[in-house]
């Protein structure tokens, strides 16, 4: 389980990315890199980190499902993910 402060930091970064996405795209199209450098650093999309939507775990993230490998395994074993059978884990 991730710390609540780390989850909050990620949510704050996501808000900044959403807020400055349009302005960032306009500046990139114009080639105004000085203007881009004046925007907040956390408004860049590459500063976001994928986290499990259930536990907030940053590692072992499966993008297709939006959860970590551990949660995927638990949910698959419980039969909550359709089409996934337990093989040899």
PDB file of C-alpha atoms in Angstrom:
ATOM      1  CA  UNK A   1       0.000   0.000   0.000  1.00  0.00           C
ATOM      2  CA  UNK A   2       1.413   3.353  -0.988  1.00  0.00           C
ATOM      3  CA  UNK A   3       1.649   6.232   1.426  1.00  0.00           C
ATOM      4  CA  UNK A   4      -1.259   8.632   1.307  1.00  0.00           C
ATOM      5  CA  UNK A   5       1.180  11.521   0.768  1.00  0.00           C
ATOM      6  CA  UNK A   6       2.585   9.868  -2.370  1.00  0.00           C
ATOM      7  CA  UNK A   7      -0.904   9.300  -3.765  1.00  0.00           C
ATOM      8  CA  UNK A   8      -1.763  12.935  -3.028  1.00  0.00           C
ATOM      9  CA  UNK A   9       1.400  14.106  -4.799  1.00  0.00           C
ATOM     10  CA  UNK A  10       0.432  12.105  -7.896  1.00  0.00           C
ATOM     11  CA  UNK A  11      -3.097  13.553  -7.867  1.00  0.00           C
ATOM     12  CA  UNK A  12      -1.628  17.060  -7.618  1.00  0.00           C
ATOM     13  CA  UNK A  13       0.661  16.389 -10.583  1.00  0.00           C
ATOM     14  CA  UNK A  14      -2.264  15.028 -12.596  1.00  0.00           C
ATOM     15  CA  UNK A  15      -4.226  18.234 -11.971  1.00  0.00           C
ATOM     16  CA  UNK A  16      -1.273  20.340 -13.151  1.00  0.00           C
ATOM     17  CA  UNK A  17      -0.877  18.232 -16.298  1.00  0.00           C
ATOM     18  CA  UNK A  18      -4.586  18.621 -17.102  1.00  0.00           C
ATOM     19  CA  UNK A  19      -4.477  22.348 -16.406  1.00  0.00           C
ATOM     20  CA  UNK A  20      -1.484  23.129 -18.637  1.00  0.00           C
ATOM     21  CA  UNK A  21      -1.976  20.519 -21.413  1.00  0.00           C
ATOM     22  CA  UNK A  22      -3.534  22.928 -23.919  1.00  0.00           C
ATOM     23  CA  UNK A  23      -1.033  25.726 -23.255  1.00  0.00           C
ATOM     24  CA  UNK A  24       1.864  23.261 -23.463  1.00  0.00           C
ATOM     25  CA  UNK A  25       0.632  21.947 -26.833  1.00  0.00           C
ATOM     26  CA  UNK A  26       0.316  25.483 -28.227  1.00  0.00           C
ATOM     27  CA  UNK A  27       3.824  26.438 -27.113  1.00  0.00           C
ATOM     28  CA  UNK A  28       5.283  23.255 -28.612  1.00  0.00           C
ATOM     29  CA  UNK A  29       3.524  23.904 -31.926  1.00  0.00           C
ATOM     30  CA  UNK A  30       4.995  27.422 -32.023  1.00  0.00           C
ATOM     31  CA  UNK A  31       8.434  26.179 -31.016  1.00  0.00           C
ATOM     32  CA  UNK A  32       8.499  28.543 -28.030  1.00  0.00           C
ATOM     33  CA  UNK A  33      10.830  26.596 -25.749  1.00  0.00           C
ATOM     34  CA  UNK A  34      11.487  29.609 -23.526  1.00  0.00           C
ATOM     35  CA  UNK A  35       7.765  29.772 -22.759  1.00  0.00           C
ATOM     36  CA  UNK A  36       7.734  26.037 -22.106  1.00  0.00           C
ATOM     37  CA  UNK A  37      10.570  26.350 -19.624  1.00  0.00           C
ATOM     38  CA  UNK A  38       8.596  28.938 -17.649  1.00  0.00           C
ATOM     39  CA  UNK A  39       5.724  26.497 -17.014  1.00  0.00           C
ATOM     40  CA  UNK A  40       5.793  24.440 -13.806  1.00  0.00           C
ATOM     41  CA  UNK A  41       7.978  21.337 -14.118  1.00  0.00           C
ATOM     42  CA  UNK A  42       5.269  19.071 -12.727  1.00  0.00           C
ATOM     43  CA  UNK A  43       2.928  20.148 -15.517  1.00  0.00           C
ATOM     44  CA  UNK A  44       4.849  17.913 -17.916  1.00  0.00           C
ATOM     45  CA  UNK A  45       3.172  14.586 -18.643  1.00  0.00           C
ATOM     46  CA  UNK A  46       6.407  12.615 -18.307  1.00  0.00           C
ATOM     47  CA  UNK A  47       6.542  13.482 -14.594  1.00  0.00           C
ATOM     48  CA  UNK A  48       3.473  11.320 -13.916  1.00  0.00           C
ATOM     49  CA  UNK A  49       3.995   7.842 -12.556  1.00  0.00           C
ATOM     50  CA  UNK A  50       1.659   4.922 -13.220  1.00  0.00           C
ATOM     51  CA  UNK A  51       0.141   3.578 -10.008  1.00  0.00           C
ATOM     52  CA  UNK A  52      -2.235   0.749  -9.206  1.00  0.00           C
ATOM     53  CA  UNK A  53      -5.770   2.139  -8.953  1.00  0.00           C
ATOM     54  CA  UNK A  54      -6.539  -0.117  -5.983  1.00  0.00           C
ATOM     55  CA  UNK A  55      -3.414  -0.059  -3.814  1.00  0.00           C
ATOM     56  CA  UNK A  56      -1.390   2.815  -5.272  1.00  0.00           C
ATOM     57  CA  UNK A  57       1.617   0.533  -5.824  1.00  0.00           C
ATOM     58  CA  UNK A  58       4.054   2.107  -8.341  1.00  0.00           C
ATOM     59  CA  UNK A  59       5.845  -1.061  -9.447  1.00  0.00           C
ATOM     60  CA  UNK A  60       4.618  -3.969 -11.515  1.00  0.00           C
ATOM     61  CA  UNK A  61       1.905  -1.851 -13.161  1.00  0.00           C
ATOM     62  CA  UNK A  62      -0.139  -3.516 -15.916  1.00  0.00           C
ATOM     63  CA  UNK A  63      -1.287  -0.690 -18.167  1.00  0.00           C
ATOM     64  CA  UNK A  64      -4.085  -2.640 -19.868  1.00  0.00           C
ATOM     65  CA  UNK A  65      -5.877  -3.210 -16.566  1.00  0.00           C
ATOM     66  CA  UNK A  66      -4.637  -0.197 -14.582  1.00  0.00           C
ATOM     67  CA  UNK A  67      -3.599  -2.346 -11.625  1.00  0.00           C
ATOM     68  CA  UNK A  68      -0.417  -3.860 -10.237  1.00  0.00           C
ATOM     69  CA  UNK A  69       0.686  -7.422 -10.936  1.00  0.00           C
ATOM     70  CA  UNK A  70      -0.159  -8.474  -7.388  1.00  0.00           C
ATOM     71  CA  UNK A  71      -3.728  -7.199  -7.589  1.00  0.00           C
ATOM     72  CA  UNK A  72      -4.072  -8.749 -11.045  1.00  0.00           C
ATOM     73  CA  UNK A  73      -3.021 -12.116  -9.660  1.00  0.00           C
ATOM     74  CA  UNK A  74      -5.404 -11.906  -6.703  1.00  0.00           C
ATOM     75  CA  UNK A  75      -8.323 -10.828  -8.872  1.00  0.00           C
ATOM     76  CA  UNK A  76      -7.600 -13.512 -11.476  1.00  0.00           C
ATOM     77  CA  UNK A  77      -7.455 -16.202  -8.785  1.00  0.00           C
ATOM     78  CA  UNK A  78     -10.779 -14.993  -7.404  1.00  0.00           C
ATOM     79  CA  UNK A  79     -12.308 -15.114 -10.906  1.00  0.00           C
ATOM     80  CA  UNK A  80     -12.942 -11.363 -11.081  1.00  0.00           C
ATOM     81  CA  UNK A  81     -11.148 -10.902 -14.405  1.00  0.00           C
ATOM     82  CA  UNK A  82     -13.020 -12.649 -17.217  1.00  0.00           C
ATOM     83  CA  UNK A  83     -11.021 -14.772 -19.663  1.00  0.00           C
ATOM     84  CA  UNK A  84      -8.045 -15.297 -17.374  1.00  0.00           C
ATOM     85  CA  UNK A  85      -7.329 -18.808 -16.160  1.00  0.00           C
ATOM     86  CA  UNK A  86      -4.838 -19.811 -13.525  1.00  0.00           C
ATOM     87  CA  UNK A  87      -2.031 -21.608 -15.316  1.00  0.00           C
ATOM     88  CA  UNK A  88       1.111 -22.377 -13.375  1.00  0.00           C
ATOM     89  CA  UNK A  89       1.594 -19.672 -10.840  1.00  0.00           C
TER      90      UNK A  89
END
